[in-house]
C-alpha cells in the first residue's frame, strides 16, 4: 500500500457510485451487484473526494467540521485502503 | 406462526430494509438453457405485470430503503418498456443492474438504456447446451456476444461476464477464460450451476465430478497469475462439494426481495417451490405489507423455524442453516438443515449425487444416458 501525497486529488473510482441513504442513515457505495455501507467517518471522507480537492484540503475540512486536529494519518490510511480497493482513484 | 410485531423476543425477527430488489420482468426468453433457475411450470403462472405496477413496486421498495435493483427474467429485453422502467428506477436513486443474455441488445437499445440511467449490464453466456459446440467453437454465439460486449464497452459500462459452468462445459474452462479476456471482461463470474428449477431436473446430467472441478479451479488460478489485475475472476464452487452450506440469501427475508413476472413476491427467486407458504402478490398488497407483515416473509426469519441439528448449532448465525429450497428439494421438508451440511442426517443424498456424477464422468458404471430437459416457457417439465 503506497502512501498518498497530500497534494493528490482523490476521486471516486470508475464503476462506483456513492450516495446517502436515508433508510440506513449512512453513505453507501454502489457497484455492479454490490453495496458497501460506510461508517460515519468513511462516509465523511469519501463524500469529500470529488477530484477537485487535495488530500490536504480534505483533512483540513474534516478537522474544521469536527473541530478536532491530527486527523491526517487516519484519513491518509483510509484513502490508501480505499484506493487499494478501487473505491477511490488518484492521478499520479 | 406469529407475525414479526408480536414476537415476544422482538429483535430476532425485526427485519431491516429489503436492500436488494430483483424484478423478474418476464419469463419469456429466446433461449432454452438446461440450467435455468426459472420455475418448471411457467405455463401455469399468470400474466406479466404492466408497466405502471412495476413502477409502483419500484417506488414502494425504494421508500423502504431498497437500493440495488436487478432487472432479470427470462430475458428482460423481451419487455419493450424496459427503458421506461430503468429511467424511473434511476430517477428514484437505485443502482440499476440489467441481467441479460444479450439477445436483443441492439445499439439503439443500449444507447436508450444508457440515457435512461442504467448503471451496469451483466452479460451472461447462458449457452443452451444444444449449442454448446457452437458456443465453444466460438462461432455464432461468440459473434453475437462479441458485438454486444463491444457495445457495452463503447457505452462505458463496466464489463461483467457471467458463465454458468456444468459437466458439459467445465472441461473447456481455458477456452472460456481466453474468450472472456478477448471480450475485454473486467469481471468474470464462473458460476457453477445451482440446482433449482430446470437445473434440478437436469442435475444428474450437469453435476461435474470432483476431478473436473479441481482441474477447472487450477486452470483458473494459472490464468489469474498470468493476466494479473486486468480481470477479476470469481469462481463459485458448487455447494454440493462443500462441507457447510452457503448462507443462502443471508437468511430468507433479511435483505432480498424478488418480484416474479406475475407479481408474486418471493424471499428468493426459487422460493415459489416451497409448499405451505401463501406468497403475496404486489397486485394485492403493498411492498411494505409484504416485506414486514406477510407470513411468507416472516416464516424463515430468525431461528424459531429451525430443527436440529441447526437449532443448537453454534454456526447457525453464520449460515442460517443454508438454503431452504435445497432442504425442501432433497428432504421434502424446508425446515431441515441444508443437506450440503455434513452435520445434516440427509447429507448422504448430496454425497450420492456427487458419486453418481463421478461414475457418469469416469464411465465406471454403465452410463445411463440422462435426457436433458430444455427450458421452455410454454411447457412444463
Ligand atoms: S437461464 Fe437461459 S433460458 Fe433461463 S432465463 Fe436465462 S437465458 Fe433464458
Ligand atoms: S447444522 Fe445447520 S446451522 Fe449448523 S452448520 Fe449445518 S446447516 Fe449450518
Short mmCIF file of C-alpha atoms and ligand atoms in Angstrom, two decimals:
data_model
loop_
_atom_site.label_atom_id
_atom_site.label_comp_id
_atom_site.label_asym_id
_atom_site.label_seq_id
_atom_site.Cartn_x
_atom_site.Cartn_y
_atom_site.Cartn_z
CA UNK A 1 0.00 0.00 0.00
CA UNK A 2 1.79 3.11 -1.18
CA UNK A 3 1.48 6.42 0.64
CA UNK A 4 -0.68 9.04 -0.97
CA UNK A 5 0.64 12.53 -1.44
CA UNK A 6 -1.16 15.37 0.38
CA UNK A 7 -1.46 17.13 -3.00
CA UNK A 8 -3.21 14.20 -4.68
CA UNK A 9 -6.85 14.80 -5.59
CA UNK A 10 -8.68 11.56 -4.89
CA UNK A 11 -11.91 10.90 -6.73
CA UNK A 12 -14.48 8.16 -6.77
CA UNK A 13 -13.39 5.01 -8.60
CA UNK A 14 -14.78 4.27 -12.02
CA UNK A 15 -17.60 1.73 -11.60
CA UNK A 16 -18.53 3.05 -8.14
CA UNK A 17 -21.30 5.34 -7.01
CA UNK A 18 -21.57 6.99 -3.61
CA UNK A 19 -24.85 8.13 -2.17
CA UNK A 20 -26.57 8.99 1.09
CA UNK A 21 -29.27 6.51 2.06
CA UNK A 22 -31.86 7.93 4.46
CA UNK A 23 -33.21 4.45 5.30
CA UNK A 24 -29.79 3.37 6.54
CA UNK A 25 -28.70 6.79 7.80
CA UNK A 26 -25.41 6.15 6.07
CA UNK A 27 -23.43 6.73 2.92
CA UNK A 28 -23.32 3.64 0.73
CA UNK A 29 -21.01 2.71 -2.07
CA UNK A 30 -22.74 1.06 -5.00
CA UNK A 31 -21.13 -1.01 -7.73
CA UNK A 32 -22.16 -3.88 -10.03
CA UNK A 33 -24.35 -6.07 -7.85
CA UNK A 34 -22.84 -4.84 -4.61
CA UNK A 35 -23.34 -2.40 -1.74
CA UNK A 36 -20.91 -1.30 0.95
CA UNK A 37 -22.38 0.57 3.88
CA UNK A 38 -19.83 3.12 5.08
CA UNK A 39 -19.43 4.12 8.69
CA UNK A 40 -19.64 7.78 9.62
CA UNK A 41 -16.01 8.72 9.16
CA UNK A 42 -15.57 6.70 5.95
CA UNK A 43 -18.67 8.43 4.57
CA UNK A 44 -17.37 11.86 5.61
CA UNK A 45 -14.05 11.24 3.86
CA UNK A 46 -15.41 9.60 0.72
CA UNK A 47 -18.03 12.27 0.14
CA UNK A 48 -15.27 14.90 0.05
CA UNK A 49 -13.18 13.03 -2.52
CA UNK A 50 -14.60 14.72 -5.62
CA UNK A 51 -11.42 15.08 -7.65
CA UNK A 52 -11.20 18.84 -7.11
CA UNK A 53 -9.85 18.93 -3.55
CA UNK A 54 -6.41 17.77 -2.48
CA UNK A 55 -5.99 15.26 0.29
CA UNK A 56 -4.50 18.08 2.41
CA UNK A 57 -7.59 20.24 1.88
CA UNK A 58 -9.86 17.31 2.73
CA UNK A 59 -8.03 16.76 6.01
CA UNK A 60 -8.32 20.48 6.80
CA UNK A 61 -12.03 20.49 6.01
CA UNK A 62 -12.65 17.44 8.22
CA UNK A 63 -10.68 18.94 11.10
CA UNK A 64 -12.73 22.14 10.90
CA UNK A 65 -16.04 20.30 10.52
CA UNK A 66 -15.40 18.05 13.51
CA UNK A 67 -13.47 20.70 15.46
CA UNK A 68 -10.51 18.45 16.01
CA UNK A 69 -6.88 18.18 14.98
CA UNK A 70 -4.42 15.48 13.97
CA UNK A 71 -6.67 13.59 11.56
CA UNK A 72 -4.12 13.45 8.73
CA UNK A 73 -2.73 10.00 9.48
CA UNK A 74 -6.13 8.34 9.82
CA UNK A 75 -7.53 9.99 6.72
CA UNK A 76 -4.48 9.07 4.68
CA UNK A 77 -4.64 5.46 5.85
CA UNK A 78 -8.30 5.22 4.89
CA UNK A 79 -7.72 6.81 1.49
CA UNK A 80 -4.86 4.41 0.79
CA UNK A 81 -7.09 1.47 1.68
CA UNK A 82 -9.92 2.85 -0.48
CA UNK A 83 -7.53 3.27 -3.41
CA UNK A 84 -6.38 -0.29 -2.98
CA UNK A 85 -10.00 -1.45 -3.15
CA UNK A 86 -10.57 0.82 -6.17
CA UNK A 87 -13.25 2.77 -4.31
CA UNK A 88 -11.11 5.84 -4.94
CA UNK A 89 -8.66 6.77 -7.67
CA UNK A 90 -5.74 9.20 -7.63
CA UNK A 91 -4.00 10.51 -10.71
CA UNK A 92 -0.29 10.06 -10.40
CA UNK B 1 -46.86 -18.63 13.36
CA UNK B 2 -46.86 -15.23 14.95
CA UNK B 3 -46.11 -12.10 12.96
CA UNK B 4 -42.92 -10.13 13.49
CA UNK B 5 -44.62 -7.47 15.55
CA UNK B 6 -45.98 -9.93 18.11
CA UNK B 7 -42.82 -11.93 18.54
CA UNK B 8 -42.03 -11.57 22.24
CA UNK B 9 -38.31 -11.50 21.62
CA UNK B 10 -38.84 -8.81 19.04
CA UNK B 11 -35.32 -8.23 17.90
CA UNK B 12 -34.67 -11.65 16.40
CA UNK B 13 -37.41 -11.11 13.83
CA UNK B 14 -37.21 -7.38 13.35
CA UNK B 15 -36.33 -7.11 9.71
CA UNK B 16 -34.08 -4.49 8.20
CA UNK B 17 -34.90 -2.96 4.82
CA UNK B 18 -35.08 -5.02 1.61
CA UNK B 19 -31.78 -3.66 0.27
CA UNK B 20 -31.87 -5.76 -2.88
CA UNK B 21 -34.86 -5.80 -5.15
CA UNK B 22 -34.88 -8.27 -8.01
CA UNK B 23 -37.59 -7.70 -10.60
CA UNK B 24 -38.02 -10.68 -12.88
CA UNK B 25 -39.79 -8.73 -15.55
CA UNK B 26 -40.78 -11.68 -17.73
CA UNK B 27 -40.34 -15.42 -18.09
CA UNK B 28 -40.19 -15.02 -21.85
CA UNK B 29 -36.78 -15.89 -23.22
CA UNK B 30 -35.48 -16.86 -26.64
CA UNK B 31 -33.03 -19.38 -25.08
CA UNK B 32 -33.65 -22.81 -23.59
CA UNK B 33 -30.92 -23.26 -21.02
CA UNK B 34 -30.90 -26.62 -19.29
CA UNK B 35 -29.62 -24.97 -16.11
CA UNK B 36 -32.25 -22.22 -16.00
CA UNK B 37 -33.42 -21.50 -12.44
CA UNK B 38 -36.87 -20.35 -13.57
CA UNK B 39 -39.85 -22.44 -12.47
CA UNK B 40 -40.63 -25.61 -14.40
CA UNK B 41 -44.35 -24.85 -14.62
CA UNK B 42 -44.27 -21.48 -16.34
CA UNK B 43 -47.45 -22.04 -18.37
CA UNK B 44 -49.39 -22.20 -15.09
CA UNK B 45 -48.22 -18.76 -14.00
CA UNK B 46 -50.43 -15.70 -14.53
CA UNK B 47 -49.88 -12.77 -16.90
CA UNK B 48 -46.99 -10.31 -16.54
CA UNK B 49 -47.39 -7.12 -14.54
CA UNK B 50 -47.98 -3.97 -16.55
CA UNK B 51 -45.62 -1.02 -16.61
CA UNK B 52 -47.45 1.05 -14.02
CA UNK B 53 -47.47 -1.79 -11.48
CA UNK B 54 -43.73 -2.32 -11.89
CA UNK B 55 -43.21 1.38 -11.37
CA UNK B 56 -45.33 1.35 -8.21
CA UNK B 57 -43.22 -1.57 -6.91
CA UNK B 58 -40.07 0.46 -7.55
CA UNK B 59 -41.45 3.43 -5.63
CA UNK B 60 -42.65 1.40 -2.67
CA UNK B 61 -39.47 -0.63 -2.31
CA UNK B 62 -37.26 2.43 -2.65
CA UNK B 63 -39.23 4.12 0.11
CA UNK B 64 -38.39 1.16 2.36
CA UNK B 65 -34.69 1.51 1.55
CA UNK B 66 -34.10 -0.78 -1.45
CA UNK B 67 -31.03 0.47 -3.30
CA UNK B 68 -29.70 -2.31 -5.54
CA UNK B 69 -32.08 -3.20 -8.32
CA UNK B 70 -31.69 -6.22 -10.57
CA UNK B 71 -33.77 -6.44 -13.72
CA UNK B 72 -33.82 -10.00 -14.97
CA UNK B 73 -36.14 -12.67 -16.27
CA UNK B 74 -36.32 -14.66 -18.52
CA UNK B 75 -34.86 -12.16 -20.90
CA UNK B 76 -35.72 -8.65 -19.66
CA UNK B 77 -35.11 -7.21 -23.13
CA UNK B 78 -38.27 -9.02 -24.18
CA UNK B 79 -40.16 -6.17 -22.45
CA UNK B 80 -40.43 -3.11 -24.63
CA UNK B 81 -41.00 -0.90 -21.58
CA UNK B 82 -37.57 -1.80 -20.15
CA UNK B 83 -36.17 1.69 -20.91
CA UNK B 84 -39.11 3.29 -19.13
CA UNK B 85 -38.64 1.09 -16.05
CA UNK B 86 -34.89 1.83 -15.99
CA UNK B 87 -35.50 5.57 -16.27
CA UNK B 88 -37.87 5.59 -13.33
CA UNK B 89 -35.56 3.40 -11.25
CA UNK B 90 -32.65 5.71 -11.94
CA UNK B 91 -34.69 8.77 -11.02
CA UNK B 92 -35.55 7.11 -7.71
CA UNK B 93 -31.85 6.55 -6.89
CA UNK B 94 -31.45 2.83 -7.46
CA UNK B 95 -28.22 1.34 -8.74
CA UNK B 96 -29.69 -0.42 -11.76
CA UNK B 97 -28.29 -3.77 -12.95
CA UNK B 98 -29.52 -5.47 -16.11
CA UNK B 99 -29.01 -9.23 -16.25
CA UNK B 100 -29.25 -10.32 -19.86
CA UNK B 101 -28.21 -12.93 -22.39
CA UNK B 102 -27.57 -10.02 -24.76
CA UNK B 103 -30.07 -11.27 -27.28
CA UNK B 104 -31.99 -8.25 -28.49
CA UNK B 105 -29.44 -5.76 -27.15
CA UNK B 106 -29.07 -3.57 -30.21
CA UNK B 107 -27.07 -0.35 -30.31
CA UNK B 108 -30.31 1.59 -30.30
CA UNK B 109 -31.46 -0.05 -27.09
CA UNK B 110 -28.12 0.12 -25.31
CA UNK B 111 -27.99 3.83 -26.08
CA UNK B 112 -31.54 4.38 -24.84
CA UNK B 113 -30.76 2.38 -21.68
CA UNK B 114 -27.65 4.46 -21.05
CA UNK B 115 -29.65 7.65 -21.42
CA UNK B 116 -32.26 6.22 -19.06
CA UNK B 117 -29.53 5.79 -16.43
CA UNK B 118 -28.73 2.08 -16.48
CA UNK B 119 -25.61 1.52 -14.35
CA UNK B 120 -24.48 -1.95 -15.26
CA UNK B 121 -25.06 -4.82 -17.64
CA UNK B 122 -24.22 -8.38 -16.69
CA UNK B 123 -23.81 -10.29 -19.90
CA UNK B 124 -24.46 -13.96 -19.39
CA UNK B 125 -23.14 -16.70 -21.53
CA UNK B 126 -26.19 -18.74 -20.98
CA UNK B 127 -25.41 -21.18 -23.72
CA UNK B 128 -28.26 -23.54 -24.11
CA UNK B 129 -26.11 -26.69 -24.36
CA UNK B 130 -27.96 -27.56 -27.51
CA UNK B 131 -25.49 -25.07 -28.86
CA UNK B 132 -22.61 -25.94 -26.59
CA UNK B 133 -20.40 -26.77 -29.52
CA UNK B 134 -21.24 -23.62 -31.32
CA UNK B 135 -20.56 -21.69 -28.14
CA UNK B 136 -17.23 -23.36 -27.50
CA UNK B 137 -16.10 -23.34 -31.08
CA UNK B 138 -16.55 -19.59 -30.93
CA UNK B 139 -18.77 -19.18 -33.93
CA UNK B 140 -22.30 -17.84 -33.97
CA UNK B 141 -22.84 -17.20 -30.26
CA UNK B 142 -19.38 -15.78 -29.95
CA UNK B 143 -20.01 -13.32 -32.78
CA UNK B 144 -23.19 -12.12 -31.19
CA UNK B 145 -21.62 -11.83 -27.75
CA UNK B 146 -18.57 -10.01 -29.06
CA UNK B 147 -20.80 -7.46 -30.76
CA UNK B 148 -22.74 -6.94 -27.57
CA UNK B 149 -19.57 -6.86 -25.46
CA UNK B 150 -18.09 -4.20 -27.75
CA UNK B 151 -21.25 -2.13 -27.42
CA UNK B 152 -21.18 -2.48 -23.64
CA UNK B 153 -17.64 -1.13 -23.59
CA UNK B 154 -18.33 1.61 -26.12
CA UNK B 155 -21.13 2.93 -23.95
CA UNK B 156 -18.92 2.99 -20.88
CA UNK B 157 -20.47 0.24 -18.78
CA UNK B 158 -18.36 -1.96 -16.52
CA UNK B 159 -17.87 -5.19 -18.42
CA UNK B 160 -19.20 -8.07 -16.33
CA UNK B 161 -19.44 -11.52 -17.84
CA UNK B 162 -21.15 -14.46 -16.27
CA UNK B 163 -20.67 -18.02 -17.43
CA UNK B 164 -22.60 -20.86 -15.87
CA UNK B 165 -20.46 -23.96 -15.53
CA UNK B 166 -21.59 -27.57 -15.58
CA UNK B 167 -20.34 -31.02 -16.54
CA UNK B 168 -20.72 -30.38 -20.26
CA UNK B 169 -18.65 -27.20 -20.46
CA UNK B 170 -16.38 -27.17 -17.41
CA UNK B 171 -13.57 -29.01 -19.23
CA UNK B 172 -13.41 -26.08 -21.65
CA UNK B 173 -12.58 -23.62 -18.90
CA UNK B 174 -9.41 -22.48 -20.63
CA UNK B 175 -11.27 -21.53 -23.80
CA UNK B 176 -13.87 -19.76 -21.67
CA UNK B 177 -11.20 -17.73 -19.85
CA UNK B 178 -9.50 -16.79 -23.12
CA UNK B 179 -12.82 -15.78 -24.58
CA UNK B 180 -13.62 -13.56 -21.61
CA UNK B 181 -10.24 -11.91 -21.97
CA UNK B 182 -10.71 -11.35 -25.69
CA UNK B 183 -14.08 -9.76 -24.97
CA UNK B 184 -12.37 -7.36 -22.56
CA UNK B 185 -14.20 -8.51 -19.43
CA UNK B 186 -13.28 -6.61 -16.26
CA UNK B 187 -15.17 -9.03 -14.05
CA UNK B 188 -15.81 -12.67 -14.80
CA UNK B 189 -18.13 -14.80 -12.73
CA UNK B 190 -17.65 -18.51 -13.25
CA UNK B 191 -20.75 -19.65 -11.51
CA UNK B 192 -21.24 -23.36 -11.14
CA UNK B 193 -24.83 -24.33 -11.73
CA UNK B 194 -27.10 -24.18 -8.72
CA UNK B 195 -29.60 -26.98 -8.69
CA UNK B 196 -33.06 -25.44 -8.74
CA UNK B 197 -35.73 -25.19 -11.40
CA UNK B 198 -34.69 -26.70 -14.72
CA UNK B 199 -31.21 -27.38 -13.42
CA UNK B 200 -32.71 -29.60 -10.69
CA UNK B 201 -34.48 -31.63 -13.38
CA UNK B 202 -31.16 -31.97 -15.18
CA UNK B 203 -28.94 -32.43 -12.16
CA UNK B 204 -27.70 -35.91 -12.95
CA UNK B 205 -26.52 -34.72 -16.35
CA UNK B 206 -24.99 -31.43 -15.20
CA UNK B 207 -23.19 -32.03 -11.92
CA UNK B 208 -19.44 -32.23 -12.63
CA UNK B 209 -17.07 -34.65 -10.94
CA UNK B 210 -14.71 -33.50 -8.22
CA UNK B 211 -11.80 -34.07 -10.55
CA UNK B 212 -13.32 -31.86 -13.25
CA UNK B 213 -13.88 -29.19 -10.68
CA UNK B 214 -10.32 -29.34 -9.34
CA UNK B 215 -8.89 -29.13 -12.84
CA UNK B 216 -11.07 -26.13 -13.62
CA UNK B 217 -10.03 -24.34 -10.44
CA UNK B 218 -6.37 -24.99 -11.16
CA UNK B 219 -6.71 -23.70 -14.69
CA UNK B 220 -8.45 -20.60 -13.35
CA UNK B 221 -5.66 -19.96 -10.87
CA UNK B 222 -2.99 -20.32 -13.55
CA UNK B 223 -4.88 -17.88 -15.72
CA UNK B 224 -5.23 -15.42 -12.82
CA UNK B 225 -1.48 -15.47 -12.29
CA UNK B 226 -0.83 -14.88 -15.95
CA UNK B 227 -3.13 -11.93 -16.51
CA UNK B 228 -2.85 -10.20 -13.13
CA UNK B 229 -5.24 -7.37 -12.26
CA UNK B 230 -6.75 -6.98 -15.74
CA UNK B 231 -9.73 -9.16 -14.94
CA UNK B 232 -11.29 -10.06 -11.59
CA UNK B 233 -12.39 -13.67 -11.64
CA UNK B 234 -14.87 -15.16 -9.22
CA UNK B 235 -15.02 -18.92 -9.23
CA UNK B 236 -18.12 -20.13 -7.45
CA UNK B 237 -17.76 -23.75 -6.36
CA UNK B 238 -20.98 -25.78 -6.49
CA UNK B 239 -22.08 -26.18 -2.90
CA UNK B 240 -22.52 -29.95 -3.34
CA UNK B 241 -18.75 -30.20 -2.91
CA UNK B 242 -18.63 -28.22 0.32
CA UNK B 243 -18.92 -29.37 3.93
CA UNK B 244 -21.06 -26.44 5.03
CA UNK B 245 -23.93 -24.74 3.24
CA UNK B 246 -23.84 -21.21 1.85
CA UNK B 247 -25.57 -18.51 3.90
CA UNK B 248 -28.32 -18.50 1.33
CA UNK B 249 -29.79 -15.01 0.74
CA UNK B 250 -28.23 -14.06 4.07
CA UNK B 251 -31.26 -15.79 5.57
CA UNK B 252 -34.65 -15.56 3.88
CA UNK B 253 -36.36 -12.22 4.40
CA UNK B 254 -33.21 -10.44 5.55
CA UNK B 255 -32.19 -8.33 2.53
CA UNK B 256 -33.56 -9.85 -0.68
CA UNK B 257 -36.93 -9.30 -2.26
CA UNK B 258 -37.80 -10.87 -5.60
CA UNK B 259 -40.88 -9.97 -7.57
CA UNK B 260 -41.76 -12.57 -10.20
CA UNK B 261 -43.28 -11.65 -13.59
CA UNK B 262 -46.84 -12.22 -12.35
CA UNK B 263 -46.33 -10.03 -9.26
CA UNK B 264 -45.73 -12.80 -6.73
CA UNK B 265 -43.25 -11.62 -4.09
CA UNK B 266 -40.63 -14.14 -3.01
CA UNK B 267 -37.82 -14.09 -0.43
CA UNK B 268 -35.57 -15.78 -3.02
CA UNK B 269 -36.13 -16.39 -6.72
CA UNK B 270 -36.71 -20.10 -6.33
CA UNK B 271 -38.86 -19.94 -3.16
CA UNK B 272 -42.04 -20.49 -5.18
CA UNK B 273 -41.44 -24.23 -4.85
CA UNK B 274 -41.73 -24.14 -1.04
CA UNK B 275 -45.04 -25.70 -0.02
CA UNK B 276 -47.43 -24.31 2.56
CA UNK B 277 -46.50 -20.68 2.01
CA UNK B 278 -49.05 -18.31 0.53
CA UNK B 279 -46.88 -15.91 -1.41
CA UNK B 280 -48.33 -12.42 -1.52
CA UNK B 281 -48.77 -10.57 -4.80
CA UNK B 282 -47.85 -6.92 -5.36
CA UNK B 283 -51.12 -6.53 -7.21
CA UNK B 284 -52.95 -7.02 -3.91
CA UNK B 285 -50.55 -5.83 -1.22
CA UNK B 286 -48.06 -3.02 -0.79
CA UNK B 287 -44.38 -3.88 -0.70
CA UNK B 288 -44.34 -2.75 2.93
CA UNK B 289 -47.09 -5.16 3.95
CA UNK B 290 -45.36 -7.93 2.05
CA UNK B 291 -41.91 -7.33 3.49
CA UNK B 292 -42.79 -6.69 7.11
CA UNK B 293 -46.09 -8.43 7.70
CA UNK B 294 -46.64 -11.39 5.37
CA UNK B 295 -46.25 -14.90 6.69
CA UNK B 296 -44.23 -15.85 3.60
CA UNK B 297 -41.52 -13.35 4.52
CA UNK B 298 -41.65 -13.88 8.28
CA UNK B 299 -41.68 -17.68 8.25
CA UNK B 300 -37.93 -18.15 7.91
CA UNK B 301 -36.76 -15.02 9.72
CA UNK B 302 -34.89 -15.54 12.95
CA UNK B 303 -34.37 -19.06 14.25
CA UNK B 304 -37.74 -20.28 15.55
CA UNK B 305 -38.35 -22.39 12.47
CA UNK B 306 -35.10 -24.36 12.83
CA UNK B 307 -34.89 -28.02 13.72
CA UNK B 308 -31.94 -29.99 15.00
CA UNK B 309 -29.07 -30.09 14.17
CA UNK B 310 -29.30 -26.37 13.26
CA UNK B 311 -31.31 -25.25 16.30
CA UNK B 312 -28.45 -25.82 18.73
CA UNK B 313 -25.59 -25.43 16.28
CA UNK B 314 -23.11 -22.63 17.00
CA UNK B 315 -22.78 -21.99 13.26
CA UNK B 316 -26.43 -21.10 12.75
CA UNK B 317 -25.77 -17.36 12.92
CA UNK B 318 -23.26 -17.69 10.09
CA UNK B 319 -25.07 -19.88 7.55
CA UNK B 320 -28.70 -19.69 8.80
CA UNK B 321 -28.99 -23.44 8.18
CA UNK B 322 -28.28 -23.00 4.45
CA UNK B 323 -30.78 -22.97 1.63
CA UNK B 324 -34.47 -23.65 2.36
CA UNK B 325 -35.18 -24.60 -1.25
CA UNK B 326 -32.35 -27.12 -1.30
CA UNK B 327 -33.53 -28.57 2.02
CA UNK B 328 -37.02 -28.95 0.60
CA UNK B 329 -35.99 -30.32 -2.80
CA UNK B 330 -33.79 -33.00 -1.27
CA UNK B 331 -35.51 -33.89 2.00
CA UNK B 332 -39.12 -32.86 1.38
CA UNK B 333 -39.06 -30.54 4.41
CA UNK B 334 -37.97 -26.92 4.09
CA UNK B 335 -37.20 -26.66 7.82
CA UNK B 336 -34.47 -29.29 7.72
CA UNK B 337 -30.79 -28.38 7.59
CA UNK B 338 -29.50 -27.88 4.07
CA UNK B 339 -28.22 -31.41 3.21
CA UNK B 340 -25.00 -29.88 1.89
CA UNK B 341 -24.05 -29.64 5.58
CA UNK B 342 -22.04 -32.61 6.81
CA UNK B 343 -23.95 -32.45 10.09
CA UNK B 344 -27.28 -32.99 8.33
CA UNK B 345 -28.73 -36.51 8.65
CA UNK B 346 -29.57 -36.17 4.93
CA UNK B 347 -26.05 -35.34 3.82
CA UNK B 348 -25.78 -38.76 2.17
CA UNK B 349 -28.18 -37.51 -0.53
CA UNK B 350 -25.60 -34.97 -1.63
CA UNK B 351 -22.77 -37.49 -1.39
CA UNK B 352 -24.73 -39.92 -3.55
CA UNK B 353 -25.45 -37.28 -6.20
CA UNK B 354 -21.74 -36.48 -6.36
CA UNK B 355 -20.89 -40.19 -6.59
CA UNK B 356 -23.33 -40.61 -9.46
CA UNK B 357 -21.61 -37.72 -11.21
CA UNK B 358 -18.20 -39.31 -10.67
CA UNK B 359 -19.38 -42.59 -12.16
CA UNK B 360 -21.01 -40.91 -15.13
CA UNK B 361 -17.95 -38.80 -15.90
CA UNK B 362 -15.47 -41.63 -15.48
CA UNK B 363 -17.66 -44.10 -17.28
CA UNK B 364 -17.01 -46.63 -14.48
CA UNK B 365 -20.62 -47.63 -14.18
CA UNK B 366 -22.82 -48.40 -17.13
CA UNK B 367 -23.61 -44.89 -18.24
CA UNK B 368 -27.31 -44.34 -18.23
CA UNK B 369 -28.00 -41.61 -20.73
CA UNK B 370 -29.83 -38.89 -18.87
CA UNK B 371 -32.03 -36.94 -21.25
CA UNK B 372 -31.76 -33.19 -20.86
CA UNK B 373 -34.91 -31.18 -20.33
CA UNK B 374 -34.67 -27.90 -22.20
CA UNK B 375 -36.24 -24.92 -20.57
CA UNK B 376 -39.31 -23.69 -22.39
CA UNK B 377 -41.68 -21.07 -21.03
CA UNK B 378 -44.53 -22.65 -22.97
CA UNK B 379 -44.11 -26.10 -21.46
CA UNK B 380 -43.97 -27.84 -18.11
CA UNK B 381 -41.08 -30.08 -17.16
S1 LIG C 1 -31.07 -19.23 -17.85
FE1 LIG C 1 -31.23 -19.33 -20.09
S2 LIG C 1 -33.35 -19.96 -20.50
FE2 LIG C 1 -33.27 -19.29 -18.33
S3 LIG C 1 -33.92 -17.15 -18.44
FE3 LIG C 1 -31.67 -17.19 -18.52
S4 LIG C 1 -31.16 -17.18 -20.69
FE4 LIG C 1 -33.33 -17.72 -20.55
S1 LIG C 2 -26.14 -27.88 11.33
FE1 LIG C 2 -27.32 -26.25 10.40
S2 LIG C 2 -26.56 -24.36 11.32
FE2 LIG C 2 -25.05 -25.97 11.77
S3 LIG C 2 -23.52 -25.78 10.12
FE3 LIG C 2 -25.05 -27.32 9.47
S4 LIG C 2 -26.59 -26.15 8.31
FE4 LIG C 2 -25.36 -24.66 9.47
#
